[in-house]
Amino acid sequence: MVMTLPEEFVKYTKELMGDERFETLMEGLKAESPVSIRLNPMKCDIANTAISGKRKDVAWCPTGMYLDGRPNFTFDPLLHAGTYYVQEAASMFVAHVLRQTVSHGVTMLDLCAAPGGKSTVCRTFLPEGSLLIANEPIRTRANVLSENMQKFGHPEVIVTNNYPRDFRKSGLMFDVILADVPCSGEGMFRKDVDAIAGWSVQNVENCRRLQREIVGDIWSCLKPGGLMIYSTCTFNAHENEENAAWIAGELGADFVEIAVSPEWHVTGALAGSNPSYRFLPGTSEGEGLFMTVLRKHGDADTPIRTAGFRKRNRKPAMPVSLPLVGSDGFETREKGDTVVAVPKRWADVYDSIVGCLNVMHAGVTIGTRKGKDIVPNQSLALSALLDRSRFACVDLDYAQAIGYLRKETVVVPDGTPKGFVLFTYKDTPIGFGKNIGNRVNNLYPQEWKIKSRHIPEQKEFIHKKNETIS
C-alpha cells in the first residue's frame, strides 16, 4: 500500500517516537488492518461456539478474536441479531481496564459513544448491578448507536443524544466516565484515506482544544473518587499525554496504573512518564488507540448534587404483561403509544434522565399500542431477556433470513398461527412479523434494512461446535 503522509506529521512523529519506532510504525501502516470481532455472551455460548477462520484470541479481551480474513459481515444474519460485533482489537482494551478497576455495580457514562463498539464492550464487562448511559452528541450517529445497543440486547442501558454541557446542567453524577473524544484520527490512516487528507497541524490544535472543552464540561458529573477513562485514536502527544496531564493538573486527578502483559506489546507514554497505553500499528495489532485512566480527587463518599435525580410526576402506564424473562424486575413507562420496560432499580434514574436529556432508547422497548394490540418492537426481539414462549417462532434458512432483513415478504409454513410471529435464524431471534393469513407483514425496521440487492454466496463462519454445516 502506497501511503503519502503530510510532511509536518512525519517530522513531528519521528521526533516523538524516535527513528526505530517511527520506522516500525510506517511498516505497520503499510500492512493490512487486522480483522477482529467480539462475541456477545448474552447471545451465544462462547465455549460452544466455533469460528471459521479464527486466527487467535485478543489477549486483553476474553470475548475478542482475530480472523484470517474479512467475511461479508453485512450479509450475516447473526451480525444483525447482535451475536457479535465487528471491532478493531485495540478498542477492546477498555474491557481489561474495567476488569482491573471496577469491582462492584456502578453508573457509567460513555460520553462520545457512537457507533457503540466501546459501549458494548463496557456493558459486557461491567459488574452486575451497573447502569450504562451511552451518549452521542451528533443525531445521525446517535441513531446508529441506538441501533447497535438494541442489537446488543442488554436491558440496563440508556442511549442519549446530548452534548457534554447538557449533562453538566443536569446534575447527574457518574462513577465512571469514558471520554473517547473526537480526535485528528492519525490512528485511522491505514483504514481511511480521508483521515490523511483531513490532517493538518491546525486540526490537531483544534482537536486538542475541543478535547479539553469536552472533558471540562463533563468533569463536574464525575463523582469524587470516580474514574475517567480518556482515549483517542491518534498518535500525537498534544491530544494524548499532554491533555491527560492537563486533566490531572488542572481538574484534579491521579493517574491509575493498569497492569499489562509484555506479550501484548503495548507502548507506554511517549511524552512524560504518566501511565499511558498505546497500540501502535507494527508493534501491536490495533489501529492506534491511546488510553489512560485517571481517578478524580476527593472522597467517594462525599455528598453529591442530586438535582438530576429528582422524582418527576408521571402518568401511570397502563397495565401490560411483559414478554420478558424476569418481568417482575421491570416497570413500564409510556411515551405516546410506545411502551418501554425499564429495570425497577433504575426506574427513578430513567425518569430523571427523561426529564433533562434526549433519551433515544432505554431498557427494552416492548412495542406500540394499536387498538387492543401491542405491536412488538425490534428492541424486544433482540433483547437478551425476550420470553420466546410468548410468540409463535419460525426459524428461517439463510436465504429467507436475508430476505427478511431486506424487509421482503416472508413465507411461513402452513399451520403457523395468525398474529405476531418471532423469526429466528439458527435459533437466534432476528425480528417480528405479523401473520394475517394470506400474507405476513414484515415488521423489521425500515431504517435498519439491508439495502444492497447483491445476492451473496452464503459463507457461514460462526456456528455451534456440534452443528452440521451445509
Short mmCIF file of C-alpha atoms in Angstrom, two decimals:
data_model
loop_
_atom_site.label_atom_id
_atom_site.label_comp_id
_atom_site.label_asym_id
_atom_site.label_seq_id
_atom_site.Cartn_x
_atom_site.Cartn_y
_atom_site.Cartn_z
CA MET A 1 0.00 0.00 0.00
CA VAL A 2 1.43 3.35 -1.08
CA MET A 3 0.80 5.99 1.57
CA THR A 4 1.90 9.62 1.32
CA LEU A 5 1.81 11.28 4.72
CA PRO A 6 1.94 15.03 5.44
CA GLU A 7 5.49 16.29 5.90
CA GLU A 8 4.65 18.00 9.21
CA PHE A 9 3.18 14.75 10.55
CA VAL A 10 6.28 12.78 9.58
CA LYS A 11 8.66 15.30 11.15
CA TYR A 12 6.77 15.60 14.43
CA THR A 13 6.02 11.89 14.82
CA LYS A 14 9.62 10.88 14.14
CA GLU A 15 10.77 13.30 16.85
CA LEU A 16 8.14 11.96 19.26
CA MET A 17 8.79 8.27 18.69
CA GLY A 18 12.42 8.12 17.63
CA ASP A 19 13.70 6.70 14.36
CA GLU A 20 13.34 2.99 15.12
CA ARG A 21 9.79 3.13 16.49
CA PHE A 22 8.75 5.51 13.70
CA GLU A 23 10.03 3.13 11.02
CA THR A 24 8.17 0.27 12.69
CA LEU A 25 5.04 2.41 12.64
CA MET A 26 5.48 3.17 8.95
CA GLU A 27 5.82 -0.53 8.16
CA GLY A 28 2.71 -1.22 10.22
CA LEU A 29 0.72 1.42 8.35
CA LYS A 30 1.60 -0.26 5.05
CA ALA A 31 0.22 -3.60 6.24
CA GLU A 32 -3.41 -4.65 6.00
CA SER A 33 -5.50 -3.81 9.05
CA PRO A 34 -6.23 -6.89 11.16
CA VAL A 35 -9.85 -8.04 11.25
CA SER A 36 -11.36 -8.76 14.65
CA ILE A 37 -14.75 -9.41 16.20
CA ARG A 38 -16.14 -9.68 19.70
CA LEU A 39 -18.77 -12.25 20.65
CA ASN A 40 -21.81 -11.25 22.70
CA PRO A 41 -22.01 -13.66 25.66
CA MET A 42 -25.71 -12.86 26.11
CA LYS A 43 -26.45 -14.12 22.59
CA CYS A 44 -24.20 -17.17 22.29
CA ASP A 45 -22.48 -19.80 24.41
CA ILE A 46 -18.90 -18.76 23.76
CA ALA A 47 -17.43 -22.06 24.95
CA ASN A 48 -19.66 -23.91 22.46
CA THR A 49 -19.12 -21.52 19.54
CA ALA A 50 -16.75 -22.31 16.68
CA ILE A 51 -15.35 -19.56 14.45
CA SER A 52 -14.20 -20.49 10.95
CA GLY A 53 -11.12 -18.50 10.04
CA LYS A 54 -10.27 -17.61 13.62
CA ARG A 55 -6.59 -16.71 13.82
CA LYS A 56 -6.15 -16.14 17.55
CA ASP A 57 -7.77 -14.62 20.62
CA VAL A 58 -7.49 -10.96 21.54
CA ALA A 59 -5.33 -11.26 24.65
CA TRP A 60 -6.82 -8.32 26.58
CA CYS A 61 -10.48 -9.15 25.90
CA PRO A 62 -11.89 -12.62 26.68
CA THR A 63 -14.65 -12.33 24.07
CA GLY A 64 -12.49 -10.93 21.24
CA MET A 65 -10.70 -12.71 18.41
CA TYR A 66 -8.80 -12.02 15.20
CA LEU A 67 -9.92 -13.51 11.89
CA ASP A 68 -7.77 -14.63 8.96
CA GLY A 69 -9.81 -12.56 6.52
CA ARG A 70 -12.83 -10.31 6.29
CA PRO A 71 -16.16 -12.11 5.78
CA ASN A 72 -19.04 -10.24 4.16
CA PHE A 73 -20.43 -9.19 7.53
CA THR A 74 -23.38 -7.24 6.08
CA PHE A 75 -24.89 -10.47 4.78
CA ASP A 76 -24.57 -12.41 8.02
CA PRO A 77 -27.92 -12.52 9.88
CA LEU A 78 -26.09 -13.21 13.15
CA LEU A 79 -24.43 -9.78 12.94
CA HIS A 80 -27.85 -8.15 12.71
CA ALA A 81 -29.04 -10.34 15.58
CA GLY A 82 -26.29 -8.98 17.84
CA THR A 83 -24.45 -12.29 18.20
CA TYR A 84 -21.16 -10.48 17.62
CA TYR A 85 -19.76 -7.02 16.93
CA VAL A 86 -17.06 -6.14 14.40
CA GLN A 87 -14.46 -4.05 16.22
CA GLU A 88 -10.76 -3.37 15.89
CA ALA A 89 -8.94 -5.15 18.68
CA ALA A 90 -7.18 -2.25 20.40
CA SER A 91 -10.54 -0.66 21.26
CA MET A 92 -11.36 -3.80 23.25
CA PHE A 93 -8.66 -2.80 25.76
CA VAL A 94 -11.33 -0.97 27.75
CA ALA A 95 -12.54 -4.44 28.82
CA HIS A 96 -9.20 -5.03 30.53
CA VAL A 97 -9.32 -1.59 32.16
CA LEU A 98 -12.78 -2.19 33.62
CA ARG A 99 -11.88 -5.66 34.87
CA GLN A 100 -8.94 -4.18 36.78
CA THR A 101 -10.62 -1.07 38.17
CA VAL A 102 -14.34 -1.73 38.71
CA SER A 103 -15.41 -4.46 41.12
CA HIS A 104 -18.98 -3.51 42.06
CA GLY A 105 -22.08 -2.09 40.41
CA VAL A 106 -21.59 1.44 39.04
CA THR A 107 -23.30 4.08 36.97
CA MET A 108 -21.18 4.68 33.87
CA LEU A 109 -21.33 7.23 31.06
CA ASP A 110 -19.82 6.62 27.63
CA LEU A 111 -19.78 10.24 26.53
CA CYS A 112 -18.93 10.04 22.81
CA ALA A 113 -20.18 6.53 22.19
CA ALA A 114 -21.16 6.10 18.52
CA PRO A 115 -21.16 3.73 16.80
CA GLY A 116 -21.24 1.68 20.01
CA GLY A 117 -18.19 -0.59 19.98
CA LYS A 118 -16.75 0.55 23.29
CA SER A 119 -20.24 0.80 24.84
CA THR A 120 -20.96 -2.84 24.06
CA VAL A 121 -17.55 -3.80 25.48
CA CYS A 122 -18.25 -1.82 28.64
CA ARG A 123 -21.73 -3.25 29.09
CA THR A 124 -20.31 -6.78 28.72
CA PHE A 125 -17.66 -6.32 31.40
CA LEU A 126 -19.34 -4.00 33.90
CA PRO A 127 -20.24 -5.85 37.12
CA GLU A 128 -23.78 -6.93 37.89
CA GLY A 129 -25.87 -4.04 39.16
CA SER A 130 -24.37 -1.47 36.79
CA LEU A 131 -26.13 1.00 34.50
CA LEU A 132 -24.56 2.30 31.29
CA ILE A 133 -25.59 5.56 29.69
CA ALA A 134 -24.32 5.56 26.09
CA ASN A 135 -24.37 9.07 24.66
CA GLU A 136 -23.66 10.58 21.26
CA PRO A 137 -24.00 14.33 20.52
CA ILE A 138 -24.48 14.02 16.74
CA ARG A 139 -28.04 12.90 15.91
CA THR A 140 -27.26 10.75 12.86
CA ARG A 141 -24.52 8.96 14.77
CA ALA A 142 -26.79 8.62 17.81
CA ASN A 143 -29.28 6.73 15.62
CA VAL A 144 -26.54 4.21 14.76
CA LEU A 145 -25.56 3.97 18.44
CA SER A 146 -29.16 3.28 19.44
CA GLU A 147 -29.48 0.57 16.79
CA ASN A 148 -26.29 -1.17 17.88
CA MET A 149 -27.16 -1.05 21.57
CA GLN A 150 -30.58 -2.55 20.85
CA LYS A 151 -28.98 -5.31 18.80
CA PHE A 152 -26.62 -5.96 21.72
CA GLY A 153 -29.69 -6.68 23.83
CA HIS A 154 -28.74 -5.69 27.39
CA PRO A 155 -31.62 -4.06 29.31
CA GLU A 156 -29.54 -1.94 31.69
CA VAL A 157 -28.62 0.64 29.06
CA ILE A 158 -29.90 4.14 28.28
CA VAL A 159 -28.97 5.81 24.98
CA THR A 160 -28.98 9.62 24.86
CA ASN A 161 -28.33 12.30 22.24
CA ASN A 162 -26.81 15.24 24.10
CA TYR A 163 -23.74 17.45 24.35
CA PRO A 164 -21.46 17.33 27.41
CA ARG A 165 -22.77 20.70 28.58
CA ASP A 166 -26.28 19.19 28.80
CA PHE A 167 -25.02 16.65 31.32
CA ARG A 168 -23.29 19.40 33.28
CA LYS A 169 -26.60 21.25 33.61
CA SER A 170 -28.50 18.09 34.54
CA GLY A 171 -26.79 17.45 37.87
CA LEU A 172 -26.37 13.76 37.01
CA MET A 173 -23.33 12.06 38.54
CA PHE A 174 -21.37 9.01 37.41
CA ASP A 175 -18.89 6.59 38.98
CA VAL A 176 -17.09 6.05 35.66
CA ILE A 177 -16.91 8.22 32.54
CA LEU A 178 -15.38 7.04 29.29
CA ALA A 179 -14.33 10.02 27.18
CA ASP A 180 -13.35 8.56 23.81
CA VAL A 181 -13.01 12.05 22.43
CA PRO A 182 -13.08 13.26 18.80
CA CYS A 183 -9.52 13.47 17.53
CA SER A 184 -7.34 14.09 14.49
CA GLY A 185 -7.61 10.40 13.60
CA GLU A 186 -3.98 9.60 12.89
CA GLY A 187 -4.64 6.04 14.02
CA MET A 188 -7.07 5.64 11.12
CA PHE A 189 -4.53 6.49 8.40
CA ARG A 190 -4.25 2.95 7.00
CA LYS A 191 -8.02 2.39 7.05
CA ASP A 192 -9.26 5.77 5.84
CA VAL A 193 -7.51 7.89 3.20
CA ASP A 194 -9.79 10.79 4.15
CA ALA A 195 -8.09 10.85 7.55
CA ILE A 196 -4.80 11.60 5.79
CA ALA A 197 -6.36 14.24 3.55
CA GLY A 198 -8.01 15.95 6.51
CA TRP A 199 -4.90 16.08 8.69
CA SER A 200 -3.21 19.39 9.45
CA VAL A 201 -1.25 20.96 12.28
CA GLN A 202 -4.18 23.32 12.81
CA ASN A 203 -6.64 20.43 13.01
CA VAL A 204 -4.50 18.78 15.70
CA GLU A 205 -4.60 22.02 17.67
CA ASN A 206 -8.35 22.35 17.15
CA CYS A 207 -8.85 18.81 18.41
CA ARG A 208 -6.62 19.40 21.44
CA ARG A 209 -8.74 22.39 22.45
CA LEU A 210 -12.04 20.64 21.79
CA GLN A 211 -10.97 17.65 23.87
CA ARG A 212 -10.20 19.89 26.84
CA GLU A 213 -13.54 21.61 26.42
CA ILE A 214 -15.38 18.28 26.35
CA VAL A 215 -13.63 16.92 29.44
CA GLY A 216 -14.03 20.26 31.23
CA ASP A 217 -17.76 20.28 30.53
CA ILE A 218 -18.30 16.75 31.86
CA TRP A 219 -15.87 16.83 34.80
CA SER A 220 -18.45 18.03 37.35
CA CYS A 221 -20.55 14.95 36.50
CA LEU A 222 -17.79 12.59 37.66
CA LYS A 223 -18.18 11.69 41.33
CA PRO A 224 -15.29 12.41 43.69
CA GLY A 225 -13.13 9.30 43.58
CA GLY A 226 -14.65 8.38 40.23
CA LEU A 227 -12.75 7.11 37.18
CA MET A 228 -12.18 8.97 33.93
CA ILE A 229 -11.07 6.74 31.04
CA TYR A 230 -9.64 9.09 28.41
CA SER A 231 -8.93 7.77 24.93
CA THR A 232 -8.27 8.78 21.33
CA CYS A 233 -7.33 7.06 18.08
CA THR A 234 -4.43 9.36 17.28
CA PHE A 235 -0.64 9.31 17.72
CA ASN A 236 0.45 12.82 18.71
CA ALA A 237 1.17 13.71 22.32
CA HIS A 238 -0.76 17.01 22.20
CA GLU A 239 -4.09 15.18 22.16
CA ASN A 240 -2.86 12.33 24.34
CA GLU A 241 -0.24 12.63 27.10
CA GLU A 242 -0.39 16.44 27.22
CA ASN A 243 -4.16 16.53 27.55
CA ALA A 244 -4.11 13.76 30.14
CA ALA A 245 -1.57 15.74 32.18
CA TRP A 246 -3.81 18.80 31.84
CA ILE A 247 -6.76 16.84 33.23
CA ALA A 248 -4.72 15.65 36.19
CA GLY A 249 -3.18 19.03 36.95
CA GLU A 250 -5.97 21.48 36.15
CA LEU A 251 -9.07 19.47 37.02
CA GLY A 252 -7.60 17.40 39.84
CA ALA A 253 -6.94 13.69 39.35
CA ASP A 254 -4.35 10.97 39.85
CA PHE A 255 -3.27 8.53 37.19
CA VAL A 256 -4.26 4.88 37.67
CA GLU A 257 -1.77 2.26 36.53
CA ILE A 258 -3.15 -0.71 34.58
CA ALA A 259 -1.15 -3.95 34.58
CA VAL A 260 -0.41 -5.23 31.08
CA SER A 261 1.48 -8.26 29.81
CA PRO A 262 4.74 -7.64 27.91
CA GLU A 263 3.45 -10.12 25.32
CA TRP A 264 0.74 -7.63 24.32
CA HIS A 265 3.36 -5.17 23.04
CA VAL A 266 1.54 -2.17 24.47
CA THR A 267 3.59 1.02 24.17
CA GLY A 268 3.78 3.30 27.20
CA ALA A 269 3.90 7.09 27.36
CA LEU A 270 5.87 8.81 24.60
CA ALA A 271 5.85 12.16 26.40
CA GLY A 272 6.29 12.31 30.16
CA SER A 273 6.06 9.30 32.42
CA ASN A 274 2.38 9.09 33.40
CA PRO A 275 0.80 5.65 32.89
CA SER A 276 -0.44 5.55 29.30
CA TYR A 277 -1.32 2.74 26.91
CA ARG A 278 -0.73 2.96 23.17
CA PHE A 279 -1.44 0.39 20.47
CA LEU A 280 0.83 1.27 17.56
CA PRO A 281 0.49 -0.46 14.17
CA GLY A 282 3.59 -2.54 13.54
CA THR A 283 4.13 -3.06 17.28
CA SER A 284 0.72 -4.28 18.43
CA GLU A 285 -2.27 -5.46 16.43
CA GLY A 286 -4.53 -2.45 16.54
CA GLU A 287 -5.33 0.89 14.95
CA GLY A 288 -3.57 3.49 17.08
CA LEU A 289 -5.59 3.59 20.29
CA PHE A 290 -4.33 5.77 23.15
CA MET A 291 -5.88 5.24 26.57
CA THR A 292 -5.18 6.45 30.08
CA VAL A 293 -7.12 6.22 33.34
CA LEU A 294 -7.46 8.93 35.98
CA ARG A 295 -9.16 8.96 39.38
CA LYS A 296 -10.79 12.23 40.37
CA HIS A 297 -9.60 13.78 43.61
CA GLY A 298 -11.97 13.59 46.55
CA ASP A 299 -13.63 11.06 48.80
CA ALA A 300 -16.00 8.73 47.01
CA ASP A 301 -18.39 9.12 49.96
CA THR A 302 -18.56 12.91 49.60
CA PRO A 303 -22.20 14.10 49.32
CA ILE A 304 -23.03 14.93 45.72
CA ARG A 305 -25.52 17.04 43.87
CA THR A 306 -28.80 15.25 43.21
CA ALA A 307 -30.68 17.81 41.13
CA GLY A 308 -30.86 15.48 38.19
CA PHE A 309 -32.36 12.63 40.21
CA ARG A 310 -35.49 14.31 41.50
CA LYS A 311 -38.55 12.18 41.02
CA ARG A 312 -40.86 13.60 38.37
CA ASN A 313 -44.61 13.29 38.34
CA ARG A 314 -45.57 10.97 35.53
CA LYS A 315 -48.70 9.47 34.12
CA PRO A 316 -49.00 5.84 35.26
CA ALA A 317 -48.57 3.34 32.44
CA MET A 318 -51.49 1.13 31.50
CA PRO A 319 -51.00 -2.43 32.75
CA VAL A 320 -49.24 -4.72 30.29
CA SER A 321 -48.00 -8.29 30.57
CA LEU A 322 -44.31 -8.08 29.72
CA PRO A 323 -42.92 -10.82 27.44
CA LEU A 324 -39.61 -10.75 29.30
CA VAL A 325 -37.79 -13.32 31.40
CA GLY A 326 -37.76 -11.88 34.93
CA SER A 327 -40.55 -9.43 34.12
CA ASP A 328 -41.15 -8.78 37.84
CA GLY A 329 -37.89 -6.82 37.82
CA PHE A 330 -39.24 -4.22 35.39
CA GLU A 331 -41.57 -1.24 35.44
CA THR A 332 -43.34 0.10 32.38
CA ARG A 333 -43.28 3.64 31.05
CA GLU A 334 -45.23 5.07 28.13
CA LYS A 335 -44.23 7.77 25.67
CA GLY A 336 -47.19 8.42 23.44
CA ASP A 337 -48.28 4.97 22.26
CA THR A 338 -44.87 3.37 22.90
CA VAL A 339 -44.45 1.02 25.86
CA VAL A 340 -41.00 0.80 27.44
CA ALA A 341 -39.83 -1.61 30.16
CA VAL A 342 -37.10 -0.32 32.47
CA PRO A 343 -35.39 -2.23 35.29
CA LYS A 344 -37.02 -1.33 38.60
CA ARG A 345 -33.71 -0.49 40.26
CA TRP A 346 -33.07 2.18 37.60
CA ALA A 347 -36.63 3.46 37.20
CA ASP A 348 -36.06 6.68 39.17
CA VAL A 349 -32.84 7.36 37.26
CA TYR A 350 -34.67 6.78 33.98
CA ASP A 351 -37.46 9.18 34.98
CA SER A 352 -34.90 11.79 35.91
CA ILE A 353 -32.91 11.41 32.69
CA VAL A 354 -36.06 11.62 30.56
CA GLY A 355 -36.76 14.95 32.24
CA CYS A 356 -33.43 16.57 31.37
CA LEU A 357 -31.87 14.71 28.42
CA ASN A 358 -32.90 13.47 24.99
CA VAL A 359 -33.41 9.74 25.50
CA MET A 360 -33.36 7.67 22.31
CA HIS A 361 -33.58 4.21 23.84
CA ALA A 362 -33.80 2.74 27.32
CA GLY A 363 -34.32 -0.70 28.77
CA VAL A 364 -36.48 -2.68 26.36
CA THR A 365 -38.97 -1.05 24.01
CA ILE A 366 -41.84 -3.53 24.20
CA GLY A 367 -43.94 -2.15 21.38
CA THR A 368 -46.55 0.33 20.18
CA ARG A 369 -50.20 0.27 21.19
CA LYS A 370 -52.51 -0.18 18.22
CA GLY A 371 -56.10 -0.74 19.23
CA LYS A 372 -56.16 -3.71 21.58
CA ASP A 373 -52.78 -4.94 20.38
CA ILE A 374 -49.24 -4.01 21.24
CA VAL A 375 -47.20 -4.29 18.04
CA PRO A 376 -43.89 -5.75 19.26
CA ASN A 377 -40.77 -3.65 18.72
CA GLN A 378 -37.45 -4.80 17.25
CA SER A 379 -35.86 -3.92 20.59
CA LEU A 380 -37.95 -6.67 22.19
CA ALA A 381 -37.00 -9.21 19.53
CA LEU A 382 -33.30 -8.56 20.16
CA SER A 383 -33.48 -8.33 23.95
CA ALA A 384 -31.46 -10.96 25.77
CA LEU A 385 -34.43 -11.29 28.12
CA LEU A 386 -37.11 -11.93 25.47
CA ASP A 387 -39.56 -14.62 26.61
CA ARG A 388 -39.82 -16.56 23.36
CA SER A 389 -42.61 -18.75 24.70
CA ARG A 390 -44.98 -15.81 24.24
CA PHE A 391 -44.73 -15.91 20.45
CA ALA A 392 -45.04 -18.42 17.63
CA CYS A 393 -41.49 -18.95 16.32
CA VAL A 394 -40.42 -19.64 12.73
CA ASP A 395 -36.77 -20.48 12.07
CA LEU A 396 -35.61 -19.15 8.69
CA ASP A 397 -32.94 -20.55 6.42
CA TYR A 398 -30.15 -18.29 5.15
CA ALA A 399 -31.93 -17.01 2.03
CA GLN A 400 -35.15 -16.36 3.95
CA ALA A 401 -33.28 -14.54 6.72
CA ILE A 402 -31.52 -12.25 4.25
CA GLY A 403 -34.87 -11.57 2.58
CA TYR A 404 -36.39 -10.71 5.95
CA LEU A 405 -33.51 -8.34 6.75
CA ARG A 406 -34.12 -6.66 3.36
CA LYS A 407 -37.73 -6.19 4.51
CA GLU A 408 -39.04 -8.51 1.83
CA THR A 409 -42.09 -10.72 2.19
CA VAL A 410 -41.51 -13.90 4.17
CA VAL A 411 -43.50 -17.08 3.57
CA VAL A 412 -44.31 -19.03 6.73
CA PRO A 413 -45.15 -22.74 6.96
CA ASP A 414 -48.75 -23.87 6.73
CA GLY A 415 -50.32 -24.01 10.14
CA THR A 416 -48.37 -21.05 11.55
CA PRO A 417 -50.74 -19.30 13.98
CA LYS A 418 -52.12 -15.94 12.98
CA GLY A 419 -50.79 -12.95 14.87
CA PHE A 420 -47.30 -11.85 15.74
CA VAL A 421 -44.52 -14.26 14.79
CA LEU A 422 -40.93 -14.25 16.01
CA PHE A 423 -38.46 -15.03 13.24
CA THR A 424 -35.17 -16.71 14.14
CA TYR A 425 -32.05 -17.71 12.26
CA LYS A 426 -30.08 -20.64 13.67
CA ASP A 427 -32.46 -20.38 16.63
CA THR A 428 -31.38 -16.76 17.24
CA PRO A 429 -34.12 -14.08 17.13
CA ILE A 430 -33.83 -11.58 14.27
CA GLY A 431 -37.23 -9.84 14.37
CA PHE A 432 -41.02 -9.96 14.19
CA GLY A 433 -43.68 -10.31 11.53
CA LYS A 434 -47.48 -10.40 11.64
CA ASN A 435 -49.19 -13.36 10.05
CA ILE A 436 -52.59 -12.22 8.78
CA GLY A 437 -53.37 -15.42 6.90
CA ASN A 438 -52.87 -14.58 3.24
CA ARG A 439 -49.56 -12.83 3.85
CA VAL A 440 -47.05 -11.90 6.54
CA ASN A 441 -46.30 -8.25 7.27
CA ASN A 442 -42.56 -7.77 7.76
CA LEU A 443 -42.02 -5.68 10.91
CA TYR A 444 -38.27 -5.22 10.53
CA PRO A 445 -37.36 -1.51 10.95
CA GLN A 446 -37.22 0.26 7.59
CA GLU A 447 -34.14 2.24 8.60
CA TRP A 448 -32.22 -0.92 9.57
CA LYS A 449 -32.83 -2.99 6.46
CA ILE A 450 -30.07 -4.30 4.18
CA LYS A 451 -30.25 -2.01 1.16
CA SER A 452 -27.92 -3.90 -1.18
CA ARG A 453 -29.62 -6.08 -3.80
CA HIS A 454 -26.46 -8.18 -4.14
CA ILE A 455 -27.12 -11.89 -3.91
CA PRO A 456 -24.31 -13.11 -1.63
CA GLU A 457 -22.72 -16.51 -1.68
CA GLN A 458 -23.54 -17.97 1.68
CA LYS A 459 -20.42 -18.38 3.78
CA GLU A 460 -21.06 -19.05 7.45
CA PHE A 461 -18.21 -18.55 9.84
CA ILE A 462 -19.95 -18.69 13.24
CA HIS A 463 -21.65 -21.90 14.29
CA LYS A 464 -22.12 -24.19 17.25
CA LYS A 465 -19.33 -26.72 17.67
CA ASN A 466 -21.68 -29.67 17.17
CA GLU A 467 -23.55 -28.07 14.25
CA THR A 468 -23.53 -29.63 10.80
CA ILE A 469 -22.53 -27.00 8.22
CA SER A 470 -24.32 -27.22 4.89
#
